[in-house]
PDB file of C-alpha atoms in Angstrom:
ATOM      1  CA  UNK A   1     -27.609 -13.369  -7.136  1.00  0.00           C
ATOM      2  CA  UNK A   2     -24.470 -11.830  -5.749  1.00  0.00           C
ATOM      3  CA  UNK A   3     -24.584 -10.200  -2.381  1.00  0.00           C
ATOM      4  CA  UNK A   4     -22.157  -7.858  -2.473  1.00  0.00           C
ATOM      5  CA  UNK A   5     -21.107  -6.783  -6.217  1.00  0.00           C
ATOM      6  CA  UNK A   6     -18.855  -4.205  -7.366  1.00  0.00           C
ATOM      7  CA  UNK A   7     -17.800  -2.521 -10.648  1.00  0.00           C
ATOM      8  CA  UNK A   8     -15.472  -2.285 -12.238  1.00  0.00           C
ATOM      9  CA  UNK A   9     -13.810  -5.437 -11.580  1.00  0.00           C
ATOM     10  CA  UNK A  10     -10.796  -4.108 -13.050  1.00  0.00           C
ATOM     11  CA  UNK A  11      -9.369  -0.178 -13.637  1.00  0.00           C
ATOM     12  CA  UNK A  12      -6.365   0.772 -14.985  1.00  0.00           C
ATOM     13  CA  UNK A  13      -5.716   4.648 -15.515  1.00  0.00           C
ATOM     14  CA  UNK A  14      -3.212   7.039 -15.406  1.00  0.00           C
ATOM     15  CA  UNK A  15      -1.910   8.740 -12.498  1.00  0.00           C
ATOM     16  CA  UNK A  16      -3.595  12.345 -11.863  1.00  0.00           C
ATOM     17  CA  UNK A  17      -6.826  10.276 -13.121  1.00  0.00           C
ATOM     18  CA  UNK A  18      -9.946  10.523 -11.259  1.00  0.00           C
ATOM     19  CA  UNK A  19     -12.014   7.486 -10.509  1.00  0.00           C
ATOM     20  CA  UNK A  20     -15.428   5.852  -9.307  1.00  0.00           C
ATOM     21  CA  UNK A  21     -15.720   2.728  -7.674  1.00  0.00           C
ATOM     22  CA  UNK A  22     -19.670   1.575  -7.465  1.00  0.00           C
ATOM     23  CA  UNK A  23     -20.742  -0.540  -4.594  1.00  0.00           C
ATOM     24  CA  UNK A  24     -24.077  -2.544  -4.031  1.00  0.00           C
ATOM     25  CA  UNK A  25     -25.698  -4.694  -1.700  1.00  0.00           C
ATOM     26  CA  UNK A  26     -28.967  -6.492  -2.208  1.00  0.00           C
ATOM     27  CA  UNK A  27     -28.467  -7.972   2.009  1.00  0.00           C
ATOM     28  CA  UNK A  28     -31.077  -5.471   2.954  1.00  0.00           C
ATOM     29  CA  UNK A  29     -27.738  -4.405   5.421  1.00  0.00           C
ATOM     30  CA  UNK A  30     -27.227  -1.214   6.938  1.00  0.00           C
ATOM     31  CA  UNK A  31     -23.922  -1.143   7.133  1.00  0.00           C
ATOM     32  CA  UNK A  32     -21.085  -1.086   4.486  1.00  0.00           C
ATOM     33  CA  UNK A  33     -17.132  -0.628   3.838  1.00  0.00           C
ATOM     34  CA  UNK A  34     -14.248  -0.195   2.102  1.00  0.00           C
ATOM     35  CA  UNK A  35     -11.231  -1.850   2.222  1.00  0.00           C
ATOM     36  CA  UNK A  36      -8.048  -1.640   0.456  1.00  0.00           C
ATOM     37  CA  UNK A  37      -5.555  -4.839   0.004  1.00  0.00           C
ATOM     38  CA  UNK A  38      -1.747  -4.012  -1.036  1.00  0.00           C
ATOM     39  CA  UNK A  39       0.258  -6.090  -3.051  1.00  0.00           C
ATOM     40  CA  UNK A  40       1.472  -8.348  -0.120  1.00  0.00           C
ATOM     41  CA  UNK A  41      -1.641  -8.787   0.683  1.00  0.00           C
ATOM     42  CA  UNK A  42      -2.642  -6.763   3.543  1.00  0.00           C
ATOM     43  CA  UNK A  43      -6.478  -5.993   4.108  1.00  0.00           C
ATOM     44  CA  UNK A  44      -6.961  -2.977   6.167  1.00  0.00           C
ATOM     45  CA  UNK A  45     -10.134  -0.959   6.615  1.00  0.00           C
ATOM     46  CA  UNK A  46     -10.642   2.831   5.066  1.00  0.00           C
ATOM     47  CA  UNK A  47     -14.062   3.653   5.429  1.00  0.00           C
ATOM     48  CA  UNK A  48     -17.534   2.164   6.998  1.00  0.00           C
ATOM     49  CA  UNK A  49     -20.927   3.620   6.623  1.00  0.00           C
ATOM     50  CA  UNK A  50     -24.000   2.849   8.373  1.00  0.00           C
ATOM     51  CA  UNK A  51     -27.322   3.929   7.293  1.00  0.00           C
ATOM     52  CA  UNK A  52     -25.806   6.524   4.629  1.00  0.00           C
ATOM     53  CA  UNK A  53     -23.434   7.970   7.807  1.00  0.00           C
ATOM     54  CA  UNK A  54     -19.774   7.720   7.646  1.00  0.00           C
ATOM     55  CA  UNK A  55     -19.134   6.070  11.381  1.00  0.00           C
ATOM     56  CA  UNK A  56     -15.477   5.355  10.435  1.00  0.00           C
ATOM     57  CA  UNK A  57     -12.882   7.099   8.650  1.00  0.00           C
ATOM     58  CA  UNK A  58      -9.235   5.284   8.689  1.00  0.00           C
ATOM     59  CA  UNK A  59      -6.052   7.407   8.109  1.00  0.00           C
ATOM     60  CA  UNK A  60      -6.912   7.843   4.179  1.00  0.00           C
ATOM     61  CA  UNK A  61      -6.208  10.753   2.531  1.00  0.00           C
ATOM     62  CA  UNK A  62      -8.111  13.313   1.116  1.00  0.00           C
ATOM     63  CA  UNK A  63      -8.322  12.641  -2.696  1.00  0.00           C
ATOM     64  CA  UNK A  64     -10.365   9.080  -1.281  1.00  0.00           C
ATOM     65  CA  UNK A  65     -14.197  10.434  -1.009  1.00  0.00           C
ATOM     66  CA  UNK A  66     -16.491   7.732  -0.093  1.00  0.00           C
ATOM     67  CA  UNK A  67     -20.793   8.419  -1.094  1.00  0.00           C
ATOM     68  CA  UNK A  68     -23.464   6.716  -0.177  1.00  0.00           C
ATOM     69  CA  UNK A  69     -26.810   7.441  -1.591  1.00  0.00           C
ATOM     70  CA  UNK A  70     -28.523   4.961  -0.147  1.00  0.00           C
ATOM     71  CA  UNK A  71     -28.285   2.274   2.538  1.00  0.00           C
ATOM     72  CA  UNK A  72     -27.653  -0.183  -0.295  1.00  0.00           C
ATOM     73  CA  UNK A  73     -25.019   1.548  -2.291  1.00  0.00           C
ATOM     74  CA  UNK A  74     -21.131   2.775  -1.476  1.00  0.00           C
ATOM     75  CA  UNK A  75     -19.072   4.329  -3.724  1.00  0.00           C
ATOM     76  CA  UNK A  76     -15.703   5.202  -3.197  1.00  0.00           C
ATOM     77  CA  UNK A  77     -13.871   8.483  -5.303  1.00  0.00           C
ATOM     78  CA  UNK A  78     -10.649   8.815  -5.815  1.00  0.00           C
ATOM     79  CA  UNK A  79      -9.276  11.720  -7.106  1.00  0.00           C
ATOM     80  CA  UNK A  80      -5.696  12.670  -8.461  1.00  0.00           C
ATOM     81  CA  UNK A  81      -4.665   8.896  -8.607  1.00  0.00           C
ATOM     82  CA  UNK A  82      -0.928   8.021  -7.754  1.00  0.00           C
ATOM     83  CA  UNK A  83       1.010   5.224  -8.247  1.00  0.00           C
ATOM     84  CA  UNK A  84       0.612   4.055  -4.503  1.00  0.00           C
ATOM     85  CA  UNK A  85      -2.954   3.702  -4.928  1.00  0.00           C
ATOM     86  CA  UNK A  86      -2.466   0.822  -7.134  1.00  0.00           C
ATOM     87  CA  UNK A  87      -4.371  -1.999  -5.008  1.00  0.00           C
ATOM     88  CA  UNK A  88      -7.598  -4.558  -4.729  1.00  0.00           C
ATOM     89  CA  UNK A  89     -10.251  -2.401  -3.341  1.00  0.00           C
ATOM     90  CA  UNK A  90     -13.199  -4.483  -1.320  1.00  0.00           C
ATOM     91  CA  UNK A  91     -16.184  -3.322  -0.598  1.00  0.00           C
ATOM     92  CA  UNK A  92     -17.901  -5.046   2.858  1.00  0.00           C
ATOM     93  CA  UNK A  93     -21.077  -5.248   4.098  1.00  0.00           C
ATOM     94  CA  UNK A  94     -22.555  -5.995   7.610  1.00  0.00           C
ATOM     95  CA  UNK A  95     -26.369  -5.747   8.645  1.00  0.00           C
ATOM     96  CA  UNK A  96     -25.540  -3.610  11.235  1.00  0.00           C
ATOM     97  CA  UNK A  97     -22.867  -1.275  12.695  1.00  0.00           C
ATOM     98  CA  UNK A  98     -22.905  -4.039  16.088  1.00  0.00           C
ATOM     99  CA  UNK A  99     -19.981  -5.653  16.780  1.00  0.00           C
ATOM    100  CA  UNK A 100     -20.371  -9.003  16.193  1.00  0.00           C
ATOM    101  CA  UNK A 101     -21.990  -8.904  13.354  1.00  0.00           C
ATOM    102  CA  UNK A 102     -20.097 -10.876  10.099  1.00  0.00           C
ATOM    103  CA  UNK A 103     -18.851  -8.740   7.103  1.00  0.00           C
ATOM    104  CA  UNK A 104     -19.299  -9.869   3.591  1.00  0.00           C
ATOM    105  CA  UNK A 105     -16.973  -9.029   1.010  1.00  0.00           C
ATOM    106  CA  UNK A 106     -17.093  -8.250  -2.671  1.00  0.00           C
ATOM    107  CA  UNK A 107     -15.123  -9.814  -5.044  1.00  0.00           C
ATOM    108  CA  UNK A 108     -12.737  -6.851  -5.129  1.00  0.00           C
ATOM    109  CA  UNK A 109     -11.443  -4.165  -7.659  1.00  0.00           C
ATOM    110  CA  UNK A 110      -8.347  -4.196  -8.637  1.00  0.00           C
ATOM    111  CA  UNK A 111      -7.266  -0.428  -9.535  1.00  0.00           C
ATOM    112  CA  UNK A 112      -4.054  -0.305 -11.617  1.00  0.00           C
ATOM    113  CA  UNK A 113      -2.356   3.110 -11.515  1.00  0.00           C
ATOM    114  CA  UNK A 114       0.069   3.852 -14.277  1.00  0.00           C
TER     115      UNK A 114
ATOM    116  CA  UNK B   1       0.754 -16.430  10.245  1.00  0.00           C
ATOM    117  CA  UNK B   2       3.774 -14.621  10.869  1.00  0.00           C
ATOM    118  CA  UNK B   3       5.242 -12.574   7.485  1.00  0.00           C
ATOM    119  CA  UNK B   4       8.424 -13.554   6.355  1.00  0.00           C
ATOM    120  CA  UNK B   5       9.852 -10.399   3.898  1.00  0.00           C
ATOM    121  CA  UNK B   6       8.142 -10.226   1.245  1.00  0.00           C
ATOM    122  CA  UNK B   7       5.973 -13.897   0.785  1.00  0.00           C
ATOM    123  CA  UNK B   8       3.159 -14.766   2.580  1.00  0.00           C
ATOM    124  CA  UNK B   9       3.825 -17.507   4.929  1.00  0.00           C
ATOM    125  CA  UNK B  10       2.603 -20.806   3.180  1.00  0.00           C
ATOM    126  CA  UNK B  11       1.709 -23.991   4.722  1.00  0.00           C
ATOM    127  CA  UNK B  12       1.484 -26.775   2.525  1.00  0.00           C
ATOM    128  CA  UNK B  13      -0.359 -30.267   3.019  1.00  0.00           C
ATOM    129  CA  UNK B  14      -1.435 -33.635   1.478  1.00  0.00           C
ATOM    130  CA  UNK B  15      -5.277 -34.071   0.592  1.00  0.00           C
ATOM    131  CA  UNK B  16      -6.857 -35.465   3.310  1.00  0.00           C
ATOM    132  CA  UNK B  17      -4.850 -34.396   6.177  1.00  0.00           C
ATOM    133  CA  UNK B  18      -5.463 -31.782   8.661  1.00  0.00           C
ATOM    134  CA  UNK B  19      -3.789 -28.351   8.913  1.00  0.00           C
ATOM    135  CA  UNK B  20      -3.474 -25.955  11.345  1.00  0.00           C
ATOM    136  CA  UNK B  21      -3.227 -22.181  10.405  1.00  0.00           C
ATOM    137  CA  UNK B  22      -2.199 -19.703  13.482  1.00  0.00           C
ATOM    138  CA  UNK B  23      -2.420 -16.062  13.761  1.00  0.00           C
ATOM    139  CA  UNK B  24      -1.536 -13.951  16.710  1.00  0.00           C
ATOM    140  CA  UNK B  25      -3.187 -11.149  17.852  1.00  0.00           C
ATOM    141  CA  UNK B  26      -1.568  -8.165  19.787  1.00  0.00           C
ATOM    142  CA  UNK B  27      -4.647  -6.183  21.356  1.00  0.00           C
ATOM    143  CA  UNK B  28      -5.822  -7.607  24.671  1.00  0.00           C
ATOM    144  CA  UNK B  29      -8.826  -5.463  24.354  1.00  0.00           C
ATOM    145  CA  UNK B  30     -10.411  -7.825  21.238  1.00  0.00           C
ATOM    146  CA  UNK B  31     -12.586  -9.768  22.280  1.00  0.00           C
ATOM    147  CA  UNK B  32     -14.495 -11.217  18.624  1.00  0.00           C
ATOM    148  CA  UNK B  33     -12.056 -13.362  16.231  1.00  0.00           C
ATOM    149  CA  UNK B  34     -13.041 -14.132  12.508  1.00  0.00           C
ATOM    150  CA  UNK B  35     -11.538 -16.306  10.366  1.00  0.00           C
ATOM    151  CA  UNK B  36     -11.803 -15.951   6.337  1.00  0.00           C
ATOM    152  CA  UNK B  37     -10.685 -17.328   3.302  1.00  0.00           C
ATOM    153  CA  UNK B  38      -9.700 -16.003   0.034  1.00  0.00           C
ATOM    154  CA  UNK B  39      -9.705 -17.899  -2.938  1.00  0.00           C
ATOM    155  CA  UNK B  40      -7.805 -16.708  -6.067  1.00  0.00           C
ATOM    156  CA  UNK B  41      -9.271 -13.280  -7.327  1.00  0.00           C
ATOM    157  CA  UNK B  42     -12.313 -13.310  -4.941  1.00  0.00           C
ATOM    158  CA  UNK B  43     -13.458 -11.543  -1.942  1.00  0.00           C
ATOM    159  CA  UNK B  44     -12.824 -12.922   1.679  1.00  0.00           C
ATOM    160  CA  UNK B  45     -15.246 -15.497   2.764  1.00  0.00           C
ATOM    161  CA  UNK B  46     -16.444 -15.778   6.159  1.00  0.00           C
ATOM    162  CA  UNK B  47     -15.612 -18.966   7.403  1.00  0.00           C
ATOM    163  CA  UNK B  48     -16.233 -19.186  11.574  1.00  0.00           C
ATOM    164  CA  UNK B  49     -15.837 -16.986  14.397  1.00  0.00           C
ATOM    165  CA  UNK B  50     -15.338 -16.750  17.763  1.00  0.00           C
ATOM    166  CA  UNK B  51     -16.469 -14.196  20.899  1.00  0.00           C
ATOM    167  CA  UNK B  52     -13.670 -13.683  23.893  1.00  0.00           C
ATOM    168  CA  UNK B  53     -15.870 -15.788  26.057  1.00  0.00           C
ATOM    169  CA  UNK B  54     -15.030 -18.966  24.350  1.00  0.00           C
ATOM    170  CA  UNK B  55     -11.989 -20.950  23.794  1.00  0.00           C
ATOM    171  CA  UNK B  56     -13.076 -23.291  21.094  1.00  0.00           C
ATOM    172  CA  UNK B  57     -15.954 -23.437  18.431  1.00  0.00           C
ATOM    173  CA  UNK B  58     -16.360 -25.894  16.039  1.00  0.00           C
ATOM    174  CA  UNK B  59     -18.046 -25.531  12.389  1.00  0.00           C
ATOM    175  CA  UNK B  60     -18.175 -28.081   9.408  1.00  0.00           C
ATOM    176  CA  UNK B  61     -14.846 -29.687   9.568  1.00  0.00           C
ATOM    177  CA  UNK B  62     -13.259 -26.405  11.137  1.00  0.00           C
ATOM    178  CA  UNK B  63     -12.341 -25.453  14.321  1.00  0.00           C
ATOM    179  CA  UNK B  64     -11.288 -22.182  16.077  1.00  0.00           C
ATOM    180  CA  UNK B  65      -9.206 -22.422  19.325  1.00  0.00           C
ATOM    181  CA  UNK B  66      -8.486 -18.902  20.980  1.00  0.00           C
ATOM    182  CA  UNK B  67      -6.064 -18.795  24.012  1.00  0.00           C
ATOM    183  CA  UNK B  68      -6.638 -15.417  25.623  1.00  0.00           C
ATOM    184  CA  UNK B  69      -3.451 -15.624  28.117  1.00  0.00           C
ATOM    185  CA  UNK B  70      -0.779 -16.043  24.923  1.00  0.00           C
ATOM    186  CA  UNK B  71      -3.631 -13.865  22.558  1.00  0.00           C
ATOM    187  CA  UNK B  72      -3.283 -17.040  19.492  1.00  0.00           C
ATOM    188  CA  UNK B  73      -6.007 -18.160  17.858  1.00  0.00           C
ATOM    189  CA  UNK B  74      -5.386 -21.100  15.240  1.00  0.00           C
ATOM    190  CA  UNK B  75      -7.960 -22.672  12.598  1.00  0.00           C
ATOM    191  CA  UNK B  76      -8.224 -26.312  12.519  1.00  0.00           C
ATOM    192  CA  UNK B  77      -9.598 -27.755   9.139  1.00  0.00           C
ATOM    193  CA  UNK B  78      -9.888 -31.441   8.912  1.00  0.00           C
ATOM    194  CA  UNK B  79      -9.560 -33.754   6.204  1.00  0.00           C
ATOM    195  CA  UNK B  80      -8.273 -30.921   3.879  1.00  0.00           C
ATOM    196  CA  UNK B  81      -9.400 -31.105   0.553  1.00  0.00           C
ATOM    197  CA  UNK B  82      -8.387 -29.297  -2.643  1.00  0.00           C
ATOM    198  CA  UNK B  83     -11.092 -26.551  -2.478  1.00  0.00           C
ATOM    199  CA  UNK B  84      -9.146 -25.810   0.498  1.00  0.00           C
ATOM    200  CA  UNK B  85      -6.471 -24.009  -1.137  1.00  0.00           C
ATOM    201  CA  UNK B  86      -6.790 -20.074  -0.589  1.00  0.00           C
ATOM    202  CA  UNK B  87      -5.421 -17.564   1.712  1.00  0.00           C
ATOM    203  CA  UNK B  88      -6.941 -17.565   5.171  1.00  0.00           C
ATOM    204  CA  UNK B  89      -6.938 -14.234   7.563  1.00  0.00           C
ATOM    205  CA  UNK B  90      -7.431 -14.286  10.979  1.00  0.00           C
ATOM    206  CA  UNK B  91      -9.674 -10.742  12.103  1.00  0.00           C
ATOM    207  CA  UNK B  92      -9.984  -9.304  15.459  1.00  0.00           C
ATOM    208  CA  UNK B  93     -12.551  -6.617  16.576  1.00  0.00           C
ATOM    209  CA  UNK B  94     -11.457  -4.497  19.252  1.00  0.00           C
ATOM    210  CA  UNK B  95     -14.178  -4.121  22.105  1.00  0.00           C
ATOM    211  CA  UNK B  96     -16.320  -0.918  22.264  1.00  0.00           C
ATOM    212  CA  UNK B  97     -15.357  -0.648  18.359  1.00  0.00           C
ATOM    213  CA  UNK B  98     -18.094  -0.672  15.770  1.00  0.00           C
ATOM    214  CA  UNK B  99     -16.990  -3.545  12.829  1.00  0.00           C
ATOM    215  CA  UNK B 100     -13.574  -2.099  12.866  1.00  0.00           C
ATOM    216  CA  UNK B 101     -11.991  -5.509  11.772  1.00  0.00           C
ATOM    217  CA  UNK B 102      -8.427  -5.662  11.824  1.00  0.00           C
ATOM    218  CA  UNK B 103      -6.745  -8.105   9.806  1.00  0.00           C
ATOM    219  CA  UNK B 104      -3.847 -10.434   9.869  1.00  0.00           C
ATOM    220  CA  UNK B 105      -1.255 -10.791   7.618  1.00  0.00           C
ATOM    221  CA  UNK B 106      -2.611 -14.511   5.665  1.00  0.00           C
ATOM    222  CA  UNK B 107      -1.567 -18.320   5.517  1.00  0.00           C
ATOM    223  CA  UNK B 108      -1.445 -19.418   1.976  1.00  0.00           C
ATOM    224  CA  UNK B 109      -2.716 -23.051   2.230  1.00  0.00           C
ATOM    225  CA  UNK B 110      -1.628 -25.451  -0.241  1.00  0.00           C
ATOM    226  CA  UNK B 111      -3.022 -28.573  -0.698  1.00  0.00           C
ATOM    227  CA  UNK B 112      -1.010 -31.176  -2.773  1.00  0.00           C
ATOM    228  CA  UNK B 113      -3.900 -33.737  -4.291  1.00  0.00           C
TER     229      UNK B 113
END
């Protein structure tokens, strides 16, 4: 059983496209993420949510909405999709918002904006 | 695991021999280090970790030495082996922050069979 799952595992759409990325966990964890990895690579964090909260919100703009039904489930929204947006998207989860606790990762979307 | 322009600094090695991946940190307030691995179109794996308080932890052939005073942490594997071959990140968690991991830039490990 996968831990951490997300669909699609791959988009591709046209810019000015809106788009859902679906996010579960079946870790019984509280908390969960996004993260976004550019083309060289980079991992850097948009969004966490802990117990359906939003606890952190990175420099991410506007058209990004992250919802979380549940404790189980992230989704991320993107609206008006531009070419920059073109990235691996992971979703992350943690069983709770402490420190030290170890993130698990997705196997990533990777969101192709033409 | 320094970038150079555009490529993701790669260390390569023979099967069986040990490497040593480094990362630097730059925020003296972190005090927990992760390392993970990323294979080829999958998610980063957790592979060991390490609190502020330490200076060394050991796992199943891995190792994690932090020195605080230069703010380096490296990741020792030993007896590399072809499932080795992924890109690790090094991850530090700044104190009072809640799982805000920030990530290094990746080592792309090679390992020639």
């Amino acid at each position: 059983d996968t831990a951490v799952s997300q669909t699609p595992k791959y988009l591709v759409t046209q810019m000015g496209n809106d788009k859902s990325i679906k996010c579960e966990q079946n870790l019984g964890h509280d908390t969960m993420y996004w993260y976004k990895q550019d083309s060289k690579k980079f991992l850097k964090i948009m969004f966490s949510y802990n117990n359906k909260e939003l606890i952190i919100n990175e420099t991410v703009p506007n058209r990004f909405s992250p919802k979380s039904p549940d404790k189980a489930h992230l989704n991320l929204h993107i609206n008006s999709l531009e070419l920059g947006d073109s990235a691996v998207y992971f979703c992350a989860s943690s069983l709770t918002r402490r420190h030290f606790d170890i993130q698990y990762f997705g196997a990533g979307t990777r969101l192709s904006v033409l | 695991g320094e970038s150079v322009g555009l490529h993701l600094p790669t260390l390569s090695v023979q099967e069986g021999d040990n490497s040593i991946i480094n990362c630097a940190y730059s925020n003296s307030a972190s005090d927990y280090f992760i390392w993970y691995k990323q294979e080829s179109g999958k998610g980063p794996q957790f592979i060991i970790d390490i609190r502020s308080n330490m200076d060394k932890r050991q796992g199943q052939r891995v190792t994690v030495l932090l020195n605080k005073t230069v703010k380096h942490l490296s990741l020792q594997i030993a007896a590399t082996q072809p499932g080795d071959s992924a890109v690790y990140f090094c991850a530090e968690n700044i104190r009072g922050s809640q799982g805000n991991l920030i990530f290094g830039k990746g080592t792309k490990l090679s390992v020639k069979p």
